[in-house]
XYZ file of C-alpha atoms in Angstrom:
329
model
C 117.522 127.921 95.443
C 119.214 127.918 98.793
C 117.323 126.973 101.922
C 117.974 128.481 105.326
C 116.472 125.517 107.156
C 118.823 123.540 109.371
C 118.699 120.892 112.060
C 117.602 123.503 114.613
C 114.699 124.576 112.418
C 113.821 121.578 110.217
C 111.289 121.628 107.439
C 109.428 118.683 108.997
C 109.255 117.016 112.368
C 106.652 114.326 112.963
C 106.101 111.670 115.603
C 103.932 108.570 115.210
C 102.859 106.485 118.166
C 102.873 103.346 116.012
C 105.540 102.560 113.452
C 103.406 99.621 112.325
C 100.673 101.921 111.061
C 103.175 103.645 108.792
C 104.646 100.347 107.631
C 101.331 98.742 106.733
C 100.127 101.768 104.769
C 103.360 102.247 102.821
C 103.667 98.527 102.130
C 100.480 98.810 100.051
C 102.315 100.799 97.374
C 105.573 98.820 97.435
C 105.247 97.650 93.822
C 108.038 100.089 92.903
C 111.389 100.606 94.608
C 111.348 104.421 94.675
C 108.665 106.815 95.847
C 108.193 110.523 95.286
C 107.539 112.266 98.585
C 105.714 115.560 98.999
C 105.463 117.154 102.429
C 102.420 119.371 102.954
C 100.752 121.049 105.927
C 98.093 118.300 105.832
C 100.440 115.299 105.743
C 103.018 113.387 103.705
C 102.148 112.110 100.243
C 104.004 109.078 98.838
C 103.530 108.404 95.113
C 104.869 105.433 93.147
C 104.379 104.521 89.512
C 105.453 101.919 86.997
C 105.988 102.692 83.307
C 103.393 105.490 83.610
C 100.568 102.946 83.357
C 99.915 102.421 87.079
C 100.164 104.879 89.934
C 99.674 104.375 93.644
C 99.309 107.121 96.258
C 99.507 106.719 100.033
C 98.741 109.908 101.920
C 99.839 109.851 105.556
C 97.541 112.466 107.052
C 98.821 114.454 109.980
C 96.111 112.840 112.127
C 98.183 109.661 111.864
C 100.899 111.381 113.897
C 100.769 112.414 117.542
C 102.889 115.436 116.604
C 103.238 117.009 113.155
C 105.079 120.255 112.437
C 105.669 121.491 108.889
C 107.591 124.761 108.495
C 107.751 125.662 104.789
C 110.057 128.395 103.521
C 108.561 131.876 103.476
C 107.980 133.652 100.178
C 111.035 135.825 100.829
C 113.223 132.721 100.724
C 112.215 131.813 97.162
C 112.348 133.581 93.814
C 109.028 134.789 92.460
C 109.557 132.997 89.145
C 110.723 129.760 90.731
C 108.438 126.987 91.890
C 109.304 125.991 95.446
C 110.023 122.258 95.452
C 111.783 122.224 98.802
C 109.267 119.764 100.235
C 109.447 117.345 97.293
C 112.039 114.609 96.888
C 112.486 110.955 95.994
C 113.442 108.178 98.365
C 114.067 104.454 98.251
C 110.737 103.033 99.406
C 112.262 99.577 99.807
C 114.946 100.957 102.144
C 112.374 102.932 104.143
C 110.223 99.835 104.646
C 113.263 97.830 105.753
C 114.046 100.564 108.259
C 110.508 100.701 109.636
C 110.499 96.972 110.327
C 113.929 96.894 111.927
C 112.342 95.834 115.220
C 110.095 93.371 113.413
C 106.522 93.882 112.234
C 103.853 91.215 112.490
C 102.811 90.580 108.913
C 99.080 90.161 108.502
C 98.085 86.734 107.260
C 95.960 86.880 104.145
C 92.745 85.892 105.892
C 90.775 85.982 102.650
C 92.871 83.227 101.086
C 90.679 80.818 103.063
C 87.033 80.265 102.256
C 86.338 79.377 105.882
C 83.794 81.922 107.188
C 85.977 82.287 110.275
C 88.439 84.138 108.085
C 85.832 86.491 106.665
C 86.224 84.950 103.219
C 83.840 85.081 100.263
C 81.220 83.013 102.068
C 81.497 84.730 105.421
C 82.675 88.322 105.044
C 79.204 89.851 105.122
C 77.489 87.364 107.368
C 79.711 87.982 110.370
C 79.048 91.703 110.541
C 82.551 92.858 109.737
C 86.079 91.821 110.640
C 88.702 92.890 113.157
C 90.456 96.142 112.370
C 93.726 95.198 110.692
C 95.395 98.143 112.410
C 94.185 97.123 115.853
C 96.684 96.340 118.603
C 95.392 92.759 118.707
C 96.658 92.261 115.158
C 99.754 94.459 115.148
C 101.014 93.942 118.663
C 102.497 96.724 120.809
C 103.338 99.780 118.717
C 106.765 101.365 118.606
C 107.408 105.089 118.236
C 108.662 106.571 114.968
C 110.140 110.071 114.637
C 110.611 111.614 111.194
C 112.549 114.777 110.408
C 113.624 116.493 107.208
C 115.906 119.495 107.619
C 116.005 121.003 104.130
C 116.286 120.312 100.413
C 119.062 117.844 99.691
C 119.264 116.687 103.298
C 118.508 113.092 104.336
C 115.197 111.977 105.793
C 115.961 111.050 109.389
C 114.060 108.149 110.922
C 114.310 107.419 114.651
C 112.637 104.292 116.009
C 112.033 103.663 119.713
C 110.703 100.477 121.241
C 111.061 99.088 124.771
C 113.927 101.415 125.612
C 115.883 100.680 122.414
C 116.500 103.565 120.001
C 117.702 103.241 116.404
C 118.491 106.197 114.124
C 118.688 105.996 110.330
C 119.389 108.620 107.677
C 117.684 107.919 104.356
C 119.322 109.428 101.285
C 116.964 111.709 99.346
C 117.112 112.238 95.578
C 116.070 114.971 93.194
C 112.360 114.644 92.374
C 111.283 113.547 88.922
C 108.882 115.499 86.744
C 106.025 113.236 87.758
C 102.506 113.832 86.496
C 99.350 112.192 87.720
C 97.656 109.739 85.403
C 94.804 111.908 84.090
C 91.356 110.917 85.346
C 88.141 112.608 84.196
C 86.049 112.871 87.354
C 83.345 114.743 85.436
C 83.077 112.028 82.762
C 82.592 108.804 84.714
C 81.358 105.679 82.952
C 81.010 103.712 86.179
C 81.087 104.169 89.929
C 80.781 101.161 92.197
C 81.326 100.961 95.962
C 81.704 97.521 97.511
C 83.490 95.659 100.282
C 87.136 95.573 99.387
C 87.667 91.934 100.359
C 85.187 90.840 97.691
C 87.304 92.505 95.016
C 90.412 90.977 96.610
C 88.884 87.491 96.402
C 87.805 87.973 92.793
C 91.253 89.094 91.625
C 92.875 86.159 93.397
C 90.364 83.726 91.871
C 91.370 84.845 88.389
C 95.039 84.119 89.084
C 94.381 80.389 88.609
C 94.627 80.832 84.821
C 98.023 82.626 84.999
C 96.511 85.566 83.080
C 98.360 88.497 81.547
C 95.208 90.628 81.273
C 92.102 91.323 83.321
C 88.904 92.555 81.682
C 86.271 94.501 83.607
C 82.783 94.677 82.109
C 80.004 96.701 83.755
C 76.434 97.037 82.537
C 73.159 98.580 83.770
C 71.536 95.170 83.160
C 72.636 91.645 84.036
C 75.420 90.635 84.159
C 76.098 93.820 86.108
C 79.794 93.502 86.927
C 82.107 90.825 85.538
C 85.834 90.404 85.999
C 87.331 87.924 83.536
C 90.714 86.679 82.413
C 92.289 84.370 79.851
C 95.605 82.618 80.237
C 97.611 79.552 79.236
C 95.720 77.514 81.835
C 92.265 78.496 80.594
C 89.744 81.246 81.254
C 87.871 82.377 84.348
C 85.227 84.920 85.270
C 83.725 86.291 88.470
C 80.269 87.811 88.235
C 78.766 90.161 90.830
C 75.035 90.570 91.295
C 73.407 93.930 91.970
C 72.457 93.006 95.530
C 72.854 96.141 97.657
C 74.570 94.089 100.348
C 77.243 93.308 97.781
C 77.378 96.472 95.668
C 76.651 99.336 98.049
C 76.656 101.866 95.190
C 76.139 100.974 91.537
C 76.113 103.756 88.943
C 76.621 102.433 85.412
C 74.633 104.383 82.785
C 75.730 102.176 79.877
C 77.749 99.041 79.185
C 81.493 99.561 79.401
C 84.364 97.113 78.852
C 88.067 97.746 79.457
C 91.138 95.537 79.745
C 94.121 96.043 82.053
C 97.405 94.325 82.723
C 96.669 91.714 85.380
C 100.000 92.046 87.187
C 99.333 95.765 87.734
C 95.896 95.134 89.240
C 97.479 92.402 91.344
C 99.896 94.997 92.735
C 96.970 96.598 94.568
C 95.834 93.420 96.340
C 97.568 94.306 99.591
C 95.510 97.492 99.797
C 92.436 95.418 98.897
C 93.112 93.085 101.813
C 93.564 95.905 104.342
C 90.698 98.150 103.246
C 87.112 97.868 104.407
C 85.618 99.394 101.236
C 86.717 100.230 97.713
C 85.315 102.773 95.276
C 85.743 101.589 91.674
C 85.517 104.324 89.054
C 86.183 104.468 85.333
C 86.251 107.398 82.941
C 85.599 107.765 79.217
C 89.267 107.090 78.414
C 89.084 103.762 80.240
C 91.328 104.848 83.110
C 90.478 102.819 86.209
C 90.550 104.400 89.659
C 90.504 102.282 92.823
C 90.123 104.284 96.028
C 90.479 102.235 99.201
C 89.094 103.190 102.593
C 91.358 101.870 105.349
C 90.343 102.106 108.992
C 93.167 102.766 111.458
C 92.166 102.012 115.029
C 92.346 105.028 117.311
C 93.169 107.337 114.393
C 90.340 107.252 111.867
C 89.840 106.547 108.190
C 92.590 106.895 105.595
C 92.323 106.637 101.817
C 94.679 105.124 99.279
C 94.404 105.658 95.523
C 95.468 103.575 92.541
C 95.043 104.462 88.862
C 95.475 102.111 85.917
C 95.794 102.885 82.216
C 93.879 100.421 79.986
C 95.163 98.595 76.939
C 94.458 100.520 73.765
C 91.549 99.047 71.753
C 93.829 97.754 69.016
C 96.049 96.086 71.599
C 93.171 94.438 73.432
C 90.962 93.797 70.429
C 90.773 90.048 70.909
C 89.880 90.387 74.562
C 87.221 92.984 73.908
C 85.631 90.960 71.123
C 85.434 87.897 73.303
C 83.781 89.926 76.079
C 81.282 91.474 73.709
C 79.986 87.940 73.195
C 79.203 87.548 76.878
C 75.483 87.235 77.639
């Protein structure tokens, strides 16, 4: 398919008033080097996956940009029997992140690594009535301007950064998109749905790292213990149990006991999103697929969501782990 788009009439032109917002959101899914990009009228969707067992999606809504113009090809420019993939391509996510921080981005210190209530840690996150917005100017510093443009299929993604009178232009090579399918998730067959403060989940996952685990087991039950995250490793075993206190678990819908085991390193890949988000919605379906949807507040812009999906170990692969968890009180 040939495209008639050119530099004078690009497929996409978008301007963001803060390059740091883009950097922090995309950094959350940087567990893979390449990302599949889909440009839509509503925003830009970045999808990464690893071995088809974990998938992360960052959707940069057009509200994140001060200017957003998407001009898709008209139906007359495509064949009726051909699917238009003009707005879909792959890009090096690592290279894009390096470009976005060319002027330097203030990395956010992991404030939940400390148990001091001043950092909003496990003992103080709820008692202090919230925490500063991680996308606030006080945390990120003065924002720079980022201009994105994509002329047509096969053309590079152009990134122009402006800060304090200095302008830098970069052309990112784009690649043919892969035949990428979403990890299937049965929204109409949920076995659990839990909404909680994201930093509590972040703390729990980090606590389990002390055993150098290869797997993480999540057990949820309508009766106590309600939610337990556990792990076993060469340095021992550990477990974090959550009570059903509404201040802790804002929503708790678990009709029956469910236990599933996941690769710990994959769950760990989502900890950056956990640390930035204010809330997380934890869902599981009958196949054991785990969905983590993070709500991230961007100051002056609104709320943005980030999704991760994880495929569980098959029962025969995780048999030992499941048997040990069935013995839990």
